[in-house]
Tab-separated table of N, CA and C in Angstrom:
chain	number	residue	atom	x	y	z
A	1375	MET	N	112.107	119.017	85.963
A	1375	MET	CA	111.766	117.948	86.868
A	1375	MET	C	113.007	117.514	87.639
A	1376	LEU	N	112.823	117.155	88.872
A	1376	LEU	CA	113.916	116.761	89.751
A	1376	LEU	C	114.318	115.317	89.463
A	1377	ASP	N	115.608	115.060	89.352
A	1377	ASP	CA	116.041	113.685	89.147
A	1377	ASP	C	116.958	113.254	90.287
A	1378	GLN	N	117.293	111.977	90.282
A	1378	GLN	CA	118.039	111.393	91.388
A	1378	GLN	C	119.424	112.020	91.551
A	1379	SER	N	120.074	112.385	90.472
A	1379	SER	CA	121.421	112.967	90.582
A	1379	SER	C	121.363	114.330	91.280
A	1380	GLN	N	120.308	115.108	91.041
A	1380	GLN	CA	120.165	116.393	91.722
A	1380	GLN	C	119.955	116.200	93.223
A	1381	VAL	N	119.134	115.218	93.583
A	1381	VAL	CA	118.890	114.950	95.003
A	1381	VAL	C	120.172	114.457	95.664
A	1382	LYS	N	120.886	113.559	94.992
A	1382	LYS	CA	122.137	113.040	95.550
A	1382	LYS	C	123.151	114.150	95.782
A	1383	SER	N	123.285	115.053	94.818
A	1383	SER	CA	124.259	116.131	94.986
A	1383	SER	C	123.792	117.135	96.042
A	1384	GLY	N	122.490	117.363	96.136
A	1384	GLY	CA	121.963	118.291	97.136
A	1384	GLY	C	122.123	117.784	98.556
A	1385	LEU	N	122.081	116.462	98.728
A	1385	LEU	CA	122.207	115.868	100.062
A	1385	LEU	C	123.594	115.285	100.325
A	1386	SER	N	124.553	115.604	99.477
A	1386	SER	CA	125.873	114.973	99.592
A	1386	SER	C	126.561	115.250	100.930
A	1387	ASN	N	126.341	116.422	101.509
A	1387	ASN	CA	126.950	116.727	102.812
A	1387	ASN	C	126.249	116.009	103.956
A	1388	TRP	N	125.084	115.449	103.675
A	1388	TRP	CA	124.259	114.818	104.720
A	1388	TRP	C	124.129	113.316	104.493
A	1389	LYS	N	125.013	112.711	103.693
A	1389	LYS	CA	124.865	111.307	103.310
A	1389	LYS	C	124.711	110.372	104.510
A	1390	GLU	N	125.593	110.483	105.464
A	1390	GLU	CA	125.545	109.592	106.631
A	1390	GLU	C	124.263	109.813	107.437
A	1391	ALA	N	123.879	111.069	107.588
A	1391	ALA	CA	122.653	111.364	108.337
A	1391	ALA	C	121.425	110.829	107.609
A	1392	VAL	N	121.416	110.936	106.289
A	1392	VAL	CA	120.283	110.433	105.503
A	1392	VAL	C	120.138	108.930	105.694
A	1393	ILE	N	121.233	108.227	105.678
A	1393	ILE	CA	121.193	106.774	105.864
A	1393	ILE	C	120.723	106.426	107.281
A	1394	LEU	N	121.206	107.152	108.277
A	1394	LEU	CA	120.787	106.892	109.652
A	1394	LEU	C	119.296	107.179	109.852
A	1395	VAL	N	118.826	108.276	109.289
A	1395	VAL	CA	117.405	108.620	109.422
A	1395	VAL	C	116.544	107.577	108.713
A	1396	ASP	N	116.971	107.136	107.545
A	1396	ASP	CA	116.223	106.101	106.833
A	1396	ASP	C	116.176	104.811	107.634
A	1397	SER	N	117.291	104.439	108.224
A	1397	SER	CA	117.339	103.249	109.064
A	1397	SER	C	116.424	103.392	110.274
A	1398	PHE	N	116.430	104.577	110.849
A	1398	PHE	CA	115.613	104.843	112.030
A	1398	PHE	C	114.126	104.819	111.696
A	1399	LEU	N	113.751	105.492	110.610
A	1399	LEU	CA	112.335	105.531	110.221
A	1399	LEU	C	111.853	104.195	109.665
A	1400	GLY	N	112.773	103.381	109.175
A	1400	GLY	CA	112.424	102.047	108.696
A	1400	GLY	C	112.385	101.017	109.804
A	1401	TRP	N	112.679	101.419	111.024
A	1401	TRP	CA	112.647	100.558	112.211
A	1401	TRP	C	113.494	99.301	112.002
A	1402	GLU	N	114.728	99.509	111.558
A	1402	GLU	CA	115.604	98.377	111.272
A	1402	GLU	C	116.096	97.677	112.534
A	1403	LYS	N	115.993	98.325	113.668
A	1403	LYS	CA	116.335	97.699	114.949
A	1403	LYS	C	115.101	97.724	115.835
A	1404	ASP	N	115.010	96.770	116.725
A	1404	ASP	CA	113.809	96.611	117.545
A	1404	ASP	C	113.541	97.785	118.474
A	1405	PHE	N	114.578	98.493	118.899
A	1405	PHE	CA	114.377	99.573	119.862
A	1405	PHE	C	114.106	100.925	119.208
A	1406	TYR	N	114.171	101.032	117.880
A	1406	TYR	CA	113.912	102.305	117.206
A	1406	TYR	C	112.503	102.841	117.437
A	1407	PRO	N	111.443	102.016	117.421
A	1407	PRO	CA	110.105	102.576	117.683
A	1407	PRO	C	109.991	103.197	119.076
A	1408	GLY	N	110.627	102.589	120.061
A	1408	GLY	CA	110.601	103.139	121.414
A	1408	GLY	C	111.303	104.487	121.498
A	1409	ILE	N	112.436	104.588	120.823
A	1409	ILE	CA	113.164	105.860	120.803
A	1409	ILE	C	112.328	106.916	120.088
A	1410	LEU	N	111.728	106.541	118.970
A	1410	LEU	CA	110.898	107.479	118.217
A	1410	LEU	C	109.718	107.961	119.064
A	1411	ALA	N	109.053	107.049	119.760
A	1411	ALA	CA	107.930	107.431	120.622
A	1411	ALA	C	108.407	108.347	121.752
A	1412	GLY	N	109.554	108.062	122.319
A	1412	GLY	CA	110.090	108.901	123.389
A	1412	GLY	C	110.449	110.299	122.915
A	1413	VAL	N	111.076	110.386	121.755
A	1413	VAL	CA	111.468	111.693	121.209
A	1413	VAL	C	110.233	112.527	120.873
A	1414	LEU	N	109.239	111.907	120.244
A	1414	LEU	CA	108.021	112.648	119.904
A	1414	LEU	C	107.262	113.087	121.157
A	1415	THR	N	107.220	112.215	122.163
A	1415	THR	CA	106.573	112.584	123.419
A	1415	THR	C	107.295	113.755	124.064
A	1416	LEU	N	108.613	113.713	124.080
A	1416	LEU	CA	109.393	114.811	124.645
A	1416	LEU	C	109.160	116.101	123.877
A	1417	LYS	N	109.098	116.008	122.546
A	1417	LYS	CA	108.829	117.193	121.722
A	1417	LYS	C	107.499	117.827	122.109
A	1418	PHE	N	106.458	117.027	122.196
A	1418	PHE	CA	105.143	117.571	122.521
A	1418	PHE	C	105.079	118.076	123.963
A	1419	LEU	N	105.774	117.429	124.875
A	1419	LEU	CA	105.817	117.926	126.255
A	1419	LEU	C	106.515	119.276	126.342
A	1420	ILE	N	107.595	119.441	125.597
A	1420	ILE	CA	108.312	120.723	125.603
A	1420	ILE	C	107.428	121.818	125.011
A	1421	ILE	N	106.765	121.517	123.906
A	1421	ILE	CA	105.870	122.516	123.302
A	1421	ILE	C	104.718	122.842	124.244
A	1422	TRP	N	104.177	121.830	124.892
A	1422	TRP	CA	103.068	122.050	125.834
A	1422	TRP	C	103.522	122.919	127.012
A	1423	TYR	N	104.690	122.625	127.565
A	1423	TYR	CA	105.189	123.378	128.709
A	1423	TYR	C	105.556	124.803	128.313
A	1424	TRP	N	106.170	124.956	127.153
A	1424	TRP	CA	106.613	126.259	126.671
A	1424	TRP	C	105.427	127.127	126.284
A	1425	ASP	N	104.416	126.547	125.620
A	1425	ASP	CA	103.183	127.212	125.198
A	1425	ASP	C	103.457	128.497	124.408
A	1426	PRO	N	104.182	128.392	123.285
A	1426	PRO	CA	104.492	129.591	122.499
A	1426	PRO	C	103.330	129.965	121.582
A	1427	THR	N	103.387	131.175	121.072
A	1427	THR	CA	102.463	131.546	120.006
A	1427	THR	C	102.953	130.890	118.727
A	1428	LEU	N	102.088	130.852	117.726
A	1428	LEU	CA	102.474	130.208	116.472
A	1428	LEU	C	103.654	130.922	115.825
A	1429	LEU	N	103.647	132.236	115.843
A	1429	LEU	CA	104.732	132.998	115.232
A	1429	LEU	C	106.059	132.746	115.951
A	1430	THR	N	106.036	132.716	117.266
A	1430	THR	CA	107.243	132.418	118.044
A	1430	THR	C	107.739	131.010	117.741
A	1431	PHE	N	106.813	130.068	117.685
A	1431	PHE	CA	107.186	128.689	117.391
A	1431	PHE	C	107.858	128.576	116.025
A	1432	LEU	N	107.279	129.229	115.018
A	1432	LEU	CA	107.871	129.187	113.682
A	1432	LEU	C	109.240	129.859	113.644
A	1433	ALA	N	109.388	130.971	114.359
A	1433	ALA	CA	110.678	131.667	114.388
A	1433	ALA	C	111.752	130.811	115.058
A	1434	VAL	N	111.431	130.212	116.183
A	1434	VAL	CA	112.414	129.384	116.891
A	1434	VAL	C	112.736	128.131	116.072
A	1435	THR	N	111.740	127.558	115.416
A	1435	THR	CA	111.994	126.409	114.548
A	1435	THR	C	112.931	126.804	113.410
A	1436	GLY	N	112.724	127.976	112.835
A	1436	GLY	CA	113.610	128.471	111.784
A	1436	GLY	C	115.030	128.677	112.276
A	1437	ILE	N	115.167	129.180	113.491
A	1437	ILE	CA	116.502	129.368	114.070
A	1437	ILE	C	117.203	128.026	114.228
A	1438	TRP	N	116.482	127.033	114.783
A	1438	TRP	CA	117.083	125.713	114.974
A	1438	TRP	C	117.458	125.071	113.631
A	1439	LEU	N	116.606	125.222	112.630
A	1439	LEU	CA	116.918	124.667	111.315
A	1439	LEU	C	118.128	125.360	110.683
A	1440	SER	N	118.268	126.669	110.888
A	1440	SER	CA	119.431	127.401	110.368
A	1440	SER	C	120.718	126.943	111.042
A	1441	ILE	N	120.651	126.772	112.351
A	1441	ILE	CA	121.825	126.281	113.088
A	1441	ILE	C	122.194	124.884	112.623
A	1442	LEU	N	121.183	124.031	112.476
A	1442	LEU	CA	121.429	122.668	112.017
A	1442	LEU	C	122.002	122.653	110.605
A	1443	ASP	N	121.491	123.517	109.743
A	1443	ASP	CA	121.976	123.588	108.366
A	1443	ASP	C	123.430	124.050	108.302
A	1444	TYR	N	123.811	124.933	109.206
A	1444	TYR	CA	125.178	125.447	109.209
A	1444	TYR	C	126.148	124.460	109.874
A	1445	LEU	N	125.769	123.962	111.056
A	1445	LEU	CA	126.679	123.113	111.817
A	1445	LEU	C	126.616	121.633	111.441
A	1446	GLY	N	125.481	121.182	110.901
A	1446	GLY	CA	125.305	119.770	110.602
A	1446	GLY	C	126.400	119.170	109.735
A	1447	PRO	N	126.660	119.715	108.543
A	1447	PRO	CA	127.710	119.135	107.703
A	1447	PRO	C	129.102	119.188	108.344
A	1448	LYS	N	129.369	120.230	109.116
A	1448	LYS	CA	130.681	120.340	109.768
A	1448	LYS	C	130.855	119.246	110.831
A	1449	VAL	N	129.807	119.021	111.619
A	1449	VAL	CA	129.874	117.991	112.653
A	1449	VAL	C	129.902	116.602	112.018
A	1450	LEU	N	129.075	116.385	111.005
A	1450	LEU	CA	129.044	115.079	110.338
A	1450	LEU	C	130.385	114.743	109.710
A	1451	ALA	N	131.076	115.750	109.153
A	1451	ALA	CA	132.391	115.505	108.547
A	1451	ALA	C	133.414	115.080	109.595
A	1452	GLN	N	133.247	115.557	110.829
A	1452	GLN	CA	134.174	115.178	111.905
A	1452	GLN	C	133.836	113.801	112.487
A	1453	VAL	N	132.553	113.504	112.586
A	1453	VAL	CA	132.126	112.245	113.201
A	1453	VAL	C	132.273	111.079	112.232
A	1454	PHE	N	131.820	111.265	110.993
A	1454	PHE	CA	131.864	110.201	109.996
A	1454	PHE	C	132.941	110.530	108.972
A	1455	LYS	N	133.988	109.749	108.978
A	1455	LYS	CA	135.106	109.981	108.054
A	1455	LYS	C	134.760	109.469	106.661
A	1456	PRO	N	135.176	110.191	105.616
A	1456	PRO	CA	134.873	109.775	104.233
A	1456	PRO	C	135.439	108.391	103.877
A	1457	GLU	N	136.521	107.997	104.495
A	1457	GLU	CA	137.107	106.693	104.166
A	1457	GLU	C	136.261	105.526	104.674
A	1458	ASN	N	135.280	105.811	105.566
A	1458	ASN	CA	134.386	104.764	106.054
A	1458	ASN	C	133.157	104.577	105.162
A	1459	TRP	N	133.066	105.353	104.088
A	1459	TRP	CA	131.934	105.252	103.166
A	1459	TRP	C	132.135	104.020	102.300
A	1460	THR	N	131.165	103.101	102.336
A	1460	THR	CA	131.288	101.829	101.624
A	1460	THR	C	130.312	101.766	100.450
A	1461	HIS	N	130.484	100.734	99.644
A	1461	HIS	CA	129.594	100.505	98.502
A	1461	HIS	C	128.170	100.206	99.008
A	1462	GLU	N	128.068	99.503	100.110
A	1462	GLU	CA	126.754	99.188	100.696
A	1462	GLU	C	126.023	100.468	101.117
A	1463	LYS	N	126.763	101.383	101.734
A	1463	LYS	CA	126.158	102.663	102.127
A	1463	LYS	C	125.750	103.472	100.908
A	1464	GLU	N	126.575	103.440	99.862
A	1464	GLU	CA	126.254	104.163	98.636
A	1464	GLU	C	124.984	103.616	97.996
A	1465	THR	N	124.833	102.299	97.996
A	1465	THR	CA	123.627	101.672	97.445
A	1465	THR	C	122.398	102.094	98.238
A	1466	LYS	N	122.529	102.090	99.543
A	1466	LYS	CA	121.410	102.497	100.388
A	1466	LYS	C	121.081	103.980	100.182
A	1467	TYR	N	122.109	104.800	100.053
A	1467	TYR	CA	121.926	106.226	99.813
A	1467	TYR	C	121.201	106.470	98.495
A	1468	GLU	N	121.572	105.728	97.461
A	1468	GLU	CA	120.907	105.860	96.165
A	1468	GLU	C	119.445	105.450	96.254
A	1469	ALA	N	119.154	104.406	97.039
A	1469	ALA	CA	117.766	103.957	97.198
A	1469	ALA	C	116.936	105.018	97.918
A	1470	VAL	N	117.521	105.646	98.931
A	1470	VAL	CA	116.811	106.706	99.655
A	1470	VAL	C	116.549	107.889	98.727
A	1471	CYS	N	117.550	108.280	97.954
A	1471	CYS	CA	117.371	109.389	97.007
A	1471	CYS	C	116.307	109.059	95.974
A	1472	GLU	N	116.272	107.820	95.528
A	1472	GLU	CA	115.240	107.394	94.577
A	1472	GLU	C	113.848	107.493	95.215
A	1473	ASN	N	113.734	107.115	96.483
A	1473	ASN	CA	112.450	107.234	97.191
A	1473	ASN	C	112.031	108.695	97.342
A	1474	ILE	N	112.986	109.567	97.587
A	1474	ILE	CA	112.680	111.001	97.701
A	1474	ILE	C	112.161	111.531	96.373
A	1475	VAL	N	112.843	111.177	95.287
A	1475	VAL	CA	112.404	111.619	93.959
A	1475	VAL	C	111.014	111.068	93.654
A	1476	SER	N	110.767	109.821	94.003
A	1476	SER	CA	109.458	109.212	93.768
A	1476	SER	C	108.364	109.950	94.542
A	1477	GLY	N	108.638	110.277	95.807
A	1477	GLY	CA	107.666	111.018	96.613
A	1477	GLY	C	107.385	112.403	96.051
A	1478	LEU	N	108.438	113.091	95.641
A	1478	LEU	CA	108.252	114.419	95.055
A	1478	LEU	C	107.486	114.348	93.737
A	1479	THR	N	107.733	113.310	92.954
A	1479	THR	CA	107.006	113.132	91.694
A	1479	THR	C	105.523	112.900	91.958
A	1480	LYS	N	105.212	112.121	92.974
A	1480	LYS	CA	103.809	111.867	93.326
A	1480	LYS	C	103.126	113.141	93.815
A	1481	CYS	N	103.838	113.957	94.598
A	1481	CYS	CA	103.272	115.233	95.056
A	1481	CYS	C	103.003	116.164	93.872
A	1482	THR	N	103.938	116.207	92.948
A	1482	THR	CA	103.766	117.041	91.758
A	1482	THR	C	102.558	116.574	90.949
A	1483	ALA	N	102.419	115.265	90.814
A	1483	ALA	CA	101.279	114.720	90.072
A	1483	ALA	C	99.960	115.053	90.763
A	1484	ALA	N	99.952	115.018	92.085
A	1484	ALA	CA	98.737	115.360	92.830
A	1484	ALA	C	98.368	116.829	92.616
A	1485	PHE	N	99.347	117.723	92.644
A	1485	PHE	CA	99.074	119.140	92.402
A	1485	PHE	C	98.581	119.370	90.975
A	1486	LYS	N	99.172	118.660	90.015
A	1486	LYS	CA	98.716	118.788	88.624
A	1486	LYS	C	97.278	118.303	88.486
A	1487	MET	N	96.962	117.194	89.159
A	1487	MET	CA	95.606	116.657	89.101
A	1487	MET	C	94.612	117.655	89.695
A	1488	CYS	N	94.988	118.288	90.791
A	1488	CYS	CA	94.129	119.291	91.422
A	1488	CYS	C	93.935	120.495	90.490
A	1489	HIS	N	94.999	120.916	89.852
A	1489	HIS	CA	94.910	122.045	88.926
A	1489	HIS	C	94.031	121.703	87.722
A	1490	GLU	N	94.177	120.484	87.207
A	1490	GLU	CA	93.342	120.054	86.086
A	1490	GLU	C	91.873	119.965	86.500
A	1491	ALA	N	91.614	119.499	87.714
A	1491	ALA	CA	90.237	119.422	88.202
A	1491	ALA	C	89.640	120.820	88.318
A	1492	LYS	N	90.457	121.776	88.710
A	1492	LYS	CA	89.985	123.159	88.808
A	1492	LYS	C	89.606	123.699	87.438
A	1493	GLU	N	90.381	123.362	86.420
A	1493	GLU	CA	90.092	123.837	85.074
A	1493	GLU	C	88.876	123.136	84.463
A	1494	LYS	N	88.735	121.836	84.715
A	1494	LYS	CA	87.650	121.073	84.100
A	1494	LYS	C	86.311	121.282	84.813
A	1495	LYS	N	86.322	121.237	86.148
A	1495	LYS	CA	85.086	121.372	86.923
A	1495	LYS	C	85.318	122.371	88.055
A	1496	PRO	N	85.289	123.655	87.767
A	1496	PRO	CA	85.609	124.656	88.782
A	1496	PRO	C	84.625	124.679	89.958
A	1497	VAL	N	83.356	124.412	89.708
A	1497	VAL	CA	82.374	124.438	90.804
A	1497	VAL	C	82.621	123.289	91.773
A	1498	VAL	N	82.866	122.092	91.252
A	1498	VAL	CA	83.156	120.936	92.108
A	1498	VAL	C	84.455	121.175	92.875
A	1499	HIS	N	85.460	121.711	92.199
A	1499	HIS	CA	86.738	122.004	92.858
A	1499	HIS	C	86.545	123.018	93.977
A	1500	PHE	N	85.765	124.055	93.699
A	1500	PHE	CA	85.497	125.076	94.711
A	1500	PHE	C	84.773	124.480	95.909
A	1501	ALA	N	83.758	123.687	95.663
A	1501	ALA	CA	82.992	123.077	96.754
A	1501	ALA	C	83.868	122.141	97.588
A	1502	ALA	N	84.679	121.337	96.928
A	1502	ALA	CA	85.559	120.411	97.646
A	1502	ALA	C	86.609	121.168	98.458
A	1503	THR	N	87.161	122.226	97.889
A	1503	THR	CA	88.168	123.015	98.594
A	1503	THR	C	87.580	123.703	99.820
A	1504	VAL	N	86.428	124.342	99.647
A	1504	VAL	CA	85.796	125.046	100.766
A	1504	VAL	C	85.394	124.052	101.857
A	1505	THR	N	84.834	122.921	101.471
A	1505	THR	CA	84.445	121.908	102.458
A	1505	THR	C	85.664	121.394	103.219
A	1506	SER	N	86.748	121.098	102.500
A	1506	SER	CA	87.976	120.617	103.153
A	1506	SER	C	88.530	121.650	104.126
A	1507	LEU	N	88.531	122.908	103.724
A	1507	LEU	CA	89.063	123.955	104.603
A	1507	LEU	C	88.156	124.193	105.808
A	1508	LEU	N	86.854	124.074	105.624
A	1508	LEU	CA	85.939	124.200	106.755
A	1508	LEU	C	86.147	123.074	107.770
A	1509	VAL	N	86.303	121.854	107.282
A	1509	VAL	CA	86.568	120.722	108.172
A	1509	VAL	C	87.899	120.917	108.883
A	1510	LEU	N	88.893	121.359	108.155
A	1510	LEU	CA	90.209	121.606	108.754
A	1510	LEU	C	90.140	122.701	109.814
A	1511	SER	N	89.392	123.766	109.550
A	1511	SER	CA	89.278	124.833	110.551
A	1511	SER	C	88.508	124.357	111.767
A	1512	TRP	N	87.517	123.501	111.571
A	1512	TRP	CA	86.770	122.958	112.710
A	1512	TRP	C	87.679	122.083	113.576
A	1513	ILE	N	88.494	121.237	112.929
A	1513	ILE	CA	89.441	120.395	113.677
A	1513	ILE	C	90.431	121.281	114.428
A	1514	GLY	N	90.939	122.321	113.759
A	1514	GLY	CA	91.877	123.236	114.411
A	1514	GLY	C	91.262	123.967	115.581
A	1515	ASN	N	89.970	124.219	115.529
A	1515	ASN	CA	89.277	124.885	116.627
A	1515	ASN	C	89.083	123.939	117.799
A	1516	ARG	N	88.903	122.678	117.542
A	1516	ARG	CA	88.643	121.682	118.578
A	1516	ARG	C	89.916	121.171	119.258
A	1517	ILE	N	91.015	121.166	118.524
A	1517	ILE	CA	92.264	120.621	119.043
A	1517	ILE	C	93.289	121.740	119.082
A	1518	ASN	N	94.090	121.781	120.149
A	1518	ASN	CA	95.138	122.787	120.261
A	1518	ASN	C	96.031	122.716	119.012
A	1519	ASN	N	96.285	123.850	118.397
A	1519	ASN	CA	96.935	123.896	117.093
A	1519	ASN	C	98.302	123.222	117.039
A	1520	PHE	N	99.069	123.246	118.107
A	1520	PHE	CA	100.393	122.645	118.041
A	1520	PHE	C	100.344	121.130	118.067
A	1521	PHE	N	99.289	120.551	118.611
A	1521	PHE	CA	99.209	119.098	118.632
A	1521	PHE	C	98.782	118.532	117.293
A	1522	LEU	N	98.455	119.393	116.346
A	1522	LEU	CA	98.187	118.951	114.981
A	1522	LEU	C	99.481	118.772	114.197
A	1523	LEU	N	100.572	119.396	114.670
A	1523	LEU	CA	101.858	119.255	113.997
A	1523	LEU	C	102.332	117.859	114.235
């Protein structure tokens, strides 16, 4: 099972970015929702204009994530100096890591519950799964697939 120390060590190169993203998603400043809406709108406009296939989209997304994974810690180390790391930031970082662990624990519990339901009532599980996938495929047929992302 994943614990907070593993998450903290795994994200140690991204500490400043994690705190900034948490602040941004928590809407700690009044203008953050506007920026978020603008960025998401721009993302969807670029995807709409580009109109890639799903495979191309996944490949380009993978390339961008690889570049970010390689360059991100190097750039963050230059922009945010380690001597500026405070106790307040560390407390916030620990809270974010705790929230990540909590979310992952809930996801694991949901998968276990689904697996147990499959073992206890396989017919009900099968019917629910097929119905959910049929509804999902119908939605995917009605709406352009990239706008579901």
